[in-house]
Amino acid sequence: GEIVDRLGRPLIVIISKAKDLESVSNDFAIFSDSSVYQYPSATIFPNSSSEEQNDQIILSGKSDLGRRLKALDALDRWNDSKQACGSIEEISAPIIVTTLSALAQLAPTRKQLVDNTFEIKKGDFIDRDELTRWLVEGGFSRLPSVEFTEEFSVRGDVIDIYAIDWETPARINFYGDEVESIYKFDIQDQLSLEEVESIRISRMAASGAWNASFWDRVPQECLFMINEPSEIIIDSQKARGIDFEIKNP
């Protein structure tokens, strides 16, 4: 973590077990000032006769997708900052913890993310009908109140939105068509957590098929750390149906 802080280079940490993503990420967050992101495998939805189980799987899948989008966005923003500054030493670089299977899955292109992101800033003038139409076209559900990601609600001059890559939803207060204030708020008690100057809303239902790779975004300055490489090799071979054994010399 200290190396990333000092050199300003992104760090990709490849671990062998997906269940360790959170614990490894927490460890890096403790010892580094850099932002740490998880890049999990996209959830595969199995068939099930249980409606409740399907709902749980879908919610899990949205969480995984949200974390993947945040990691991709972090790399995109680092690349943008590098081009703008010309020097990487002064740029805050991300740390991304992932697995080999996650890296092998397809991802949206940079253009798909940009075309399906709506940035709202305090003081902006926005057609609210246009905003709600954009959300619906992108797969958001309009409900009386938001509870899960990809939901939004409209109550008078207030629009609540919960984007798929957010930890908490946002409340936009309008004065006419002007954005008067933006607050992050708690789902449980609906109380405001903090005021923010801007938000970036991602929608993915309208982005089309994904055919890009995570590696398309990895800059040449990137650092890599492989945890338990022997375990990663074994898992990779097993996934390809190959019996594989590592013996000590």
PDB file of N, CA, C and O in Angstrom, residues 119-169:
ATOM      1  N   GLU A 119     -24.157  12.831 -14.813  1.00  0.00           N
ATOM      2  CA  GLU A 119     -23.596  13.578 -13.689  1.00  0.00           C
ATOM      3  C   GLU A 119     -24.506  14.755 -13.340  1.00  0.00           C
ATOM      4  O   GLU A 119     -24.932  15.508 -14.219  1.00  0.00           O
ATOM      5  N   ILE A 120     -24.803  14.887 -12.059  1.00  0.00           N
ATOM      6  CA  ILE A 120     -25.659  15.969 -11.579  1.00  0.00           C
ATOM      7  C   ILE A 120     -24.891  16.754 -10.522  1.00  0.00           C
ATOM      8  O   ILE A 120     -24.369  16.166  -9.562  1.00  0.00           O
ATOM      9  N   LYS A 121     -24.824  18.068 -10.704  1.00  0.00           N
ATOM     10  CA  LYS A 121     -24.119  18.924  -9.763  1.00  0.00           C
ATOM     11  C   LYS A 121     -25.080  19.927  -9.132  1.00  0.00           C
ATOM     12  O   LYS A 121     -26.074  20.308  -9.735  1.00  0.00           O
ATOM     13  N   LYS A 122     -24.761  20.310  -7.926  1.00  0.00           N
ATOM     14  CA  LYS A 122     -25.537  21.343  -7.248  1.00  0.00           C
ATOM     15  C   LYS A 122     -25.501  22.615  -8.087  1.00  0.00           C
ATOM     16  O   LYS A 122     -24.449  23.062  -8.533  1.00  0.00           O
ATOM     17  N   GLY A 123     -26.680  23.180  -8.345  1.00  0.00           N
ATOM     18  CA  GLY A 123     -26.775  24.379  -9.166  1.00  0.00           C
ATOM     19  C   GLY A 123     -27.113  24.104 -10.620  1.00  0.00           C
ATOM     20  O   GLY A 123     -27.416  25.042 -11.367  1.00  0.00           O
ATOM     21  N   ASP A 124     -27.068  22.828 -11.041  1.00  0.00           N
ATOM     22  CA  ASP A 124     -27.445  22.477 -12.407  1.00  0.00           C
ATOM     23  C   ASP A 124     -28.935  22.712 -12.642  1.00  0.00           C
ATOM     24  O   ASP A 124     -29.749  22.623 -11.715  1.00  0.00           O
ATOM     25  N   PHE A 125     -29.287  22.986 -13.895  1.00  0.00           N
ATOM     26  CA  PHE A 125     -30.692  23.052 -14.295  1.00  0.00           C
ATOM     27  C   PHE A 125     -30.994  21.802 -15.116  1.00  0.00           C
ATOM     28  O   PHE A 125     -30.349  21.552 -16.137  1.00  0.00           O
ATOM     29  N   ILE A 126     -31.948  21.004 -14.648  1.00  0.00           N
ATOM     30  CA  ILE A 126     -32.216  19.701 -15.245  1.00  0.00           C
ATOM     31  C   ILE A 126     -33.714  19.535 -15.468  1.00  0.00           C
ATOM     32  O   ILE A 126     -34.529  19.856 -14.599  1.00  0.00           O
ATOM     33  N   ASP A 127     -34.061  19.035 -16.648  1.00  0.00           N
ATOM     34  CA  ASP A 127     -35.449  18.672 -16.937  1.00  0.00           C
ATOM     35  C   ASP A 127     -35.748  17.376 -16.187  1.00  0.00           C
ATOM     36  O   ASP A 127     -35.209  16.312 -16.521  1.00  0.00           O
ATOM     37  N   ARG A 128     -36.602  17.450 -15.170  1.00  0.00           N
ATOM     38  CA  ARG A 128     -36.849  16.276 -14.324  1.00  0.00           C
ATOM     39  C   ARG A 128     -37.541  15.154 -15.090  1.00  0.00           C
ATOM     40  O   ARG A 128     -37.299  13.977 -14.832  1.00  0.00           O
ATOM     41  N   ASP A 129     -38.405  15.504 -16.019  1.00  0.00           N
ATOM     42  CA  ASP A 129     -39.050  14.466 -16.842  1.00  0.00           C
ATOM     43  C   ASP A 129     -38.015  13.729 -17.682  1.00  0.00           C
ATOM     44  O   ASP A 129     -38.094  12.503 -17.848  1.00  0.00           O
ATOM     45  N   GLU A 130     -37.050  14.472 -18.200  1.00  0.00           N
ATOM     46  CA  GLU A 130     -35.987  13.852 -18.991  1.00  0.00           C
ATOM     47  C   GLU A 130     -35.134  12.926 -18.123  1.00  0.00           C
ATOM     48  O   GLU A 130     -34.742  11.834 -18.548  1.00  0.00           O
ATOM     49  N   LEU A 131     -34.849  13.351 -16.888  1.00  0.00           N
ATOM     50  CA  LEU A 131     -34.056  12.536 -15.971  1.00  0.00           C
ATOM     51  C   LEU A 131     -34.776  11.234 -15.631  1.00  0.00           C
ATOM     52  O   LEU A 131     -34.173  10.154 -15.689  1.00  0.00           O
ATOM     53  N   THR A 132     -36.061  11.313 -15.284  1.00  0.00           N
ATOM     54  CA  THR A 132     -36.794  10.093 -14.928  1.00  0.00           C
ATOM     55  C   THR A 132     -36.934   9.157 -16.132  1.00  0.00           C
ATOM     56  O   THR A 132     -36.866   7.937 -15.981  1.00  0.00           O
ATOM     57  N   ARG A 133     -37.104   9.724 -17.323  1.00  0.00           N
ATOM     58  CA  ARG A 133     -37.179   8.905 -18.527  1.00  0.00           C
ATOM     59  C   ARG A 133     -35.845   8.200 -18.775  1.00  0.00           C
ATOM     60  O   ARG A 133     -35.815   7.011 -19.136  1.00  0.00           O
ATOM     61  N   TRP A 134     -34.739   8.908 -18.552  1.00  0.00           N
ATOM     62  CA  TRP A 134     -33.411   8.324 -18.712  1.00  0.00           C
ATOM     63  C   TRP A 134     -33.207   7.168 -17.738  1.00  0.00           C
ATOM     64  O   TRP A 134     -32.633   6.132 -18.090  1.00  0.00           O
ATOM     65  N   LEU A 135     -33.688   7.332 -16.523  1.00  0.00           N
ATOM     66  CA  LEU A 135     -33.553   6.277 -15.515  1.00  0.00           C
ATOM     67  C   LEU A 135     -34.358   5.037 -15.897  1.00  0.00           C
ATOM     68  O   LEU A 135     -33.861   3.903 -15.819  1.00  0.00           O
ATOM     69  N   VAL A 136     -35.601   5.236 -16.319  1.00  0.00           N
ATOM     70  CA  VAL A 136     -36.463   4.104 -16.689  1.00  0.00           C
ATOM     71  C   VAL A 136     -35.875   3.357 -17.882  1.00  0.00           C
ATOM     72  O   VAL A 136     -35.845   2.121 -17.910  1.00  0.00           O
ATOM     73  N   GLU A 137     -35.390   4.098 -18.873  1.00  0.00           N
ATOM     74  CA  GLU A 137     -34.789   3.466 -20.046  1.00  0.00           C
ATOM     75  C   GLU A 137     -33.544   2.666 -19.678  1.00  0.00           C
ATOM     76  O   GLU A 137     -33.187   1.706 -20.362  1.00  0.00           O
ATOM     77  N   GLY A 138     -32.911   3.040 -18.581  1.00  0.00           N
ATOM     78  CA  GLY A 138     -31.704   2.354 -18.137  1.00  0.00           C
ATOM     79  C   GLY A 138     -31.952   1.238 -17.153  1.00  0.00           C
ATOM     80  O   GLY A 138     -31.002   0.710 -16.567  1.00  0.00           O
ATOM     81  N   GLY A 139     -33.227   0.863 -16.951  1.00  0.00           N
ATOM     82  CA  GLY A 139     -33.523  -0.278 -16.105  1.00  0.00           C
ATOM     83  C   GLY A 139     -33.894   0.045 -14.675  1.00  0.00           C
ATOM     84  O   GLY A 139     -34.116  -0.868 -13.869  1.00  0.00           O
ATOM     85  N   PHE A 140     -33.982   1.323 -14.321  1.00  0.00           N
ATOM     86  CA  PHE A 140     -34.397   1.697 -12.967  1.00  0.00           C
ATOM     87  C   PHE A 140     -35.907   1.520 -12.810  1.00  0.00           C
ATOM     88  O   PHE A 140     -36.671   1.743 -13.762  1.00  0.00           O
ATOM     89  N   SER A 141     -36.342   1.154 -11.619  1.00  0.00           N
ATOM     90  CA  SER A 141     -37.768   1.010 -11.307  1.00  0.00           C
ATOM     91  C   SER A 141     -38.231   2.207 -10.490  1.00  0.00           C
ATOM     92  O   SER A 141     -37.568   2.592  -9.516  1.00  0.00           O
ATOM     93  N   ARG A 142     -39.360   2.796 -10.881  1.00  0.00           N
ATOM     94  CA  ARG A 142     -39.923   3.917 -10.126  1.00  0.00           C
ATOM     95  C   ARG A 142     -40.862   3.371  -9.059  1.00  0.00           C
ATOM     96  O   ARG A 142     -41.831   2.668  -9.369  1.00  0.00           O
ATOM     97  N   LEU A 143     -40.563   3.679  -7.795  1.00  0.00           N
ATOM     98  CA  LEU A 143     -41.317   3.162  -6.665  1.00  0.00           C
ATOM     99  C   LEU A 143     -41.637   4.294  -5.691  1.00  0.00           C
ATOM    100  O   LEU A 143     -41.056   5.384  -5.776  1.00  0.00           O
ATOM    101  N   PRO A 144     -42.558   4.063  -4.747  1.00  0.00           N
ATOM    102  CA  PRO A 144     -42.870   5.105  -3.758  1.00  0.00           C
ATOM    103  C   PRO A 144     -41.662   5.513  -2.930  1.00  0.00           C
ATOM    104  O   PRO A 144     -41.523   6.669  -2.529  1.00  0.00           O
ATOM    105  N   SER A 145     -40.761   4.555  -2.650  1.00  0.00           N
ATOM    106  CA  SER A 145     -39.529   4.858  -1.927  1.00  0.00           C
ATOM    107  C   SER A 145     -38.460   3.862  -2.371  1.00  0.00           C
ATOM    108  O   SER A 145     -38.773   2.748  -2.783  1.00  0.00           O
ATOM    109  N   VAL A 146     -37.206   4.264  -2.296  1.00  0.00           N
ATOM    110  CA  VAL A 146     -36.126   3.382  -2.729  1.00  0.00           C
ATOM    111  C   VAL A 146     -35.680   2.493  -1.581  1.00  0.00           C
ATOM    112  O   VAL A 146     -35.625   2.916  -0.429  1.00  0.00           O
ATOM    113  N   GLU A 147     -35.379   1.260  -1.922  1.00  0.00           N
ATOM    114  CA  GLU A 147     -34.893   0.304  -0.936  1.00  0.00           C
ATOM    115  C   GLU A 147     -33.660  -0.433  -1.442  1.00  0.00           C
ATOM    116  O   GLU A 147     -32.759  -0.747  -0.671  1.00  0.00           O
ATOM    117  N   PHE A 148     -33.627  -0.685  -2.755  1.00  0.00           N
ATOM    118  CA  PHE A 148     -32.505  -1.400  -3.345  1.00  0.00           C
ATOM    119  C   PHE A 148     -31.942  -0.598  -4.515  1.00  0.00           C
ATOM    120  O   PHE A 148     -32.539   0.391  -4.959  1.00  0.00           O
ATOM    121  N   THR A 149     -30.777  -1.053  -5.007  1.00  0.00           N
ATOM    122  CA  THR A 149     -30.167  -0.362  -6.136  1.00  0.00           C
ATOM    123  C   THR A 149     -31.035  -0.491  -7.384  1.00  0.00           C
ATOM    124  O   THR A 149     -31.858  -1.388  -7.505  1.00  0.00           O
ATOM    125  N   GLU A 150     -30.836   0.448  -8.303  1.00  0.00           N
ATOM    126  CA  GLU A 150     -31.608   0.569  -9.547  1.00  0.00           C
ATOM    127  C   GLU A 150     -33.084   0.857  -9.261  1.00  0.00           C
ATOM    128  O   GLU A 150     -33.962   0.370  -9.947  1.00  0.00           O
ATOM    129  N   GLU A 151     -33.329   1.659  -8.236  1.00  0.00           N
ATOM    130  CA  GLU A 151     -34.667   2.147  -7.920  1.00  0.00           C
ATOM    131  C   GLU A 151     -34.600   3.662  -7.760  1.00  0.00           C
ATOM    132  O   GLU A 151     -33.564   4.223  -7.395  1.00  0.00           O
ATOM    133  N   PHE A 152     -35.732   4.332  -8.039  1.00  0.00           N
ATOM    134  CA  PHE A 152     -35.834   5.769  -7.766  1.00  0.00           C
ATOM    135  C   PHE A 152     -37.271   6.108  -7.408  1.00  0.00           C
ATOM    136  O   PHE A 152     -38.203   5.353  -7.700  1.00  0.00           O
ATOM    137  N   SER A 153     -37.435   7.244  -6.753  1.00  0.00           N
ATOM    138  CA  SER A 153     -38.773   7.709  -6.383  1.00  0.00           C
ATOM    139  C   SER A 153     -38.857   9.208  -6.610  1.00  0.00           C
ATOM    140  O   SER A 153     -37.843   9.914  -6.586  1.00  0.00           O
ATOM    141  N   VAL A 154     -40.062   9.688  -6.848  1.00  0.00           N
ATOM    142  CA  VAL A 154     -40.304  11.114  -7.071  1.00  0.00           C
ATOM    143  C   VAL A 154     -41.411  11.564  -6.129  1.00  0.00           C
ATOM    144  O   VAL A 154     -42.505  11.010  -6.118  1.00  0.00           O
ATOM    145  N   ARG A 155     -41.118  12.574  -5.325  1.00  0.00           N
ATOM    146  CA  ARG A 155     -42.097  13.142  -4.400  1.00  0.00           C
ATOM    147  C   ARG A 155     -41.993  14.662  -4.473  1.00  0.00           C
ATOM    148  O   ARG A 155     -41.098  15.252  -3.866  1.00  0.00           O
ATOM    149  N   GLY A 156     -42.875  15.262  -5.256  1.00  0.00           N
ATOM    150  CA  GLY A 156     -42.835  16.711  -5.398  1.00  0.00           C
ATOM    151  C   GLY A 156     -41.525  17.170  -6.010  1.00  0.00           C
ATOM    152  O   GLY A 156     -41.163  16.781  -7.124  1.00  0.00           O
ATOM    153  N   ASP A 157     -40.787  18.006  -5.262  1.00  0.00           N
ATOM    154  CA  ASP A 157     -39.513  18.549  -5.744  1.00  0.00           C
ATOM    155  C   ASP A 157     -38.315  17.702  -5.317  1.00  0.00           C
ATOM    156  O   ASP A 157     -37.171  18.171  -5.381  1.00  0.00           O
ATOM    157  N   VAL A 158     -38.584  16.486  -4.882  1.00  0.00           N
ATOM    158  CA  VAL A 158     -37.507  15.617  -4.394  1.00  0.00           C
ATOM    159  C   VAL A 158     -37.453  14.337  -5.231  1.00  0.00           C
ATOM    160  O   VAL A 158     -38.473  13.702  -5.470  1.00  0.00           O
ATOM    161  N   ILE A 159     -36.251  13.976  -5.690  1.00  0.00           N
ATOM    162  CA  ILE A 159     -36.033  12.712  -6.395  1.00  0.00           C
ATOM    163  C   ILE A 159     -34.974  11.921  -5.637  1.00  0.00           C
ATOM    164  O   ILE A 159     -33.862  12.405  -5.427  1.00  0.00           O
ATOM    165  N   ASP A 160     -35.333  10.715  -5.208  1.00  0.00           N
ATOM    166  CA  ASP A 160     -34.388   9.800  -4.574  1.00  0.00           C
ATOM    167  C   ASP A 160     -33.910   8.798  -5.616  1.00  0.00           C
ATOM    168  O   ASP A 160     -34.725   8.237  -6.363  1.00  0.00           O
ATOM    169  N   ILE A 161     -32.607   8.543  -5.629  1.00  0.00           N
ATOM    170  CA  ILE A 161     -32.024   7.617  -6.613  1.00  0.00           C
ATOM    171  C   ILE A 161     -31.030   6.710  -5.906  1.00  0.00           C
ATOM    172  O   ILE A 161     -30.260   7.155  -5.043  1.00  0.00           O
ATOM    173  N   TYR A 162     -31.041   5.425  -6.290  1.00  0.00           N
ATOM    174  CA  TYR A 162     -30.083   4.471  -5.738  1.00  0.00           C
ATOM    175  C   TYR A 162     -29.405   3.754  -6.903  1.00  0.00           C
ATOM    176  O   TYR A 162     -29.929   2.791  -7.438  1.00  0.00           O
ATOM    177  N   ALA A 163     -28.243   4.259  -7.308  1.00  0.00           N
ATOM    178  CA  ALA A 163     -27.520   3.681  -8.443  1.00  0.00           C
ATOM    179  C   ALA A 163     -26.818   2.388  -8.041  1.00  0.00           C
ATOM    180  O   ALA A 163     -26.525   2.164  -6.860  1.00  0.00           O
ATOM    181  N   ILE A 164     -26.528   1.558  -9.020  1.00  0.00           N
ATOM    182  CA  ILE A 164     -26.032   0.213  -8.765  1.00  0.00           C
ATOM    183  C   ILE A 164     -24.639   0.201  -8.143  1.00  0.00           C
ATOM    184  O   ILE A 164     -24.255  -0.749  -7.450  1.00  0.00           O
ATOM    185  N   ASP A 165     -23.840   1.246  -8.359  1.00  0.00           N
ATOM    186  CA  ASP A 165     -22.478   1.268  -7.828  1.00  0.00           C
ATOM    187  C   ASP A 165     -22.331   2.192  -6.616  1.00  0.00           C
ATOM    188  O   ASP A 165     -21.226   2.606  -6.275  1.00  0.00           O
ATOM    189  N   TRP A 166     -23.441   2.504  -5.953  1.00  0.00           N
ATOM    190  CA  TRP A 166     -23.412   3.351  -4.761  1.00  0.00           C
ATOM    191  C   TRP A 166     -23.549   2.525  -3.496  1.00  0.00           C
ATOM    192  O   TRP A 166     -24.238   1.498  -3.479  1.00  0.00           O
ATOM    193  N   GLU A 167     -22.916   3.011  -2.423  1.00  0.00           N
ATOM    194  CA  GLU A 167     -23.085   2.386  -1.113  1.00  0.00           C
ATOM    195  C   GLU A 167     -24.406   2.822  -0.469  1.00  0.00           C
ATOM    196  O   GLU A 167     -25.042   2.041   0.235  1.00  0.00           O
ATOM    197  N   THR A 168     -24.796   4.067  -0.699  1.00  0.00           N
ATOM    198  CA  THR A 168     -26.030   4.611  -0.152  1.00  0.00           C
ATOM    199  C   THR A 168     -26.746   5.428  -1.227  1.00  0.00           C
ATOM    200  O   THR A 168     -26.106   5.942  -2.155  1.00  0.00           O
ATOM    201  N   PRO A 169     -28.072   5.577  -1.136  1.00  0.00           N
ATOM    202  CA  PRO A 169     -28.812   6.357  -2.132  1.00  0.00           C
ATOM    203  C   PRO A 169     -28.601   7.860  -1.954  1.00  0.00           C
ATOM    204  O   PRO A 169     -28.044   8.308  -0.944  1.00  0.00           O
TER     205      PRO A 169
END
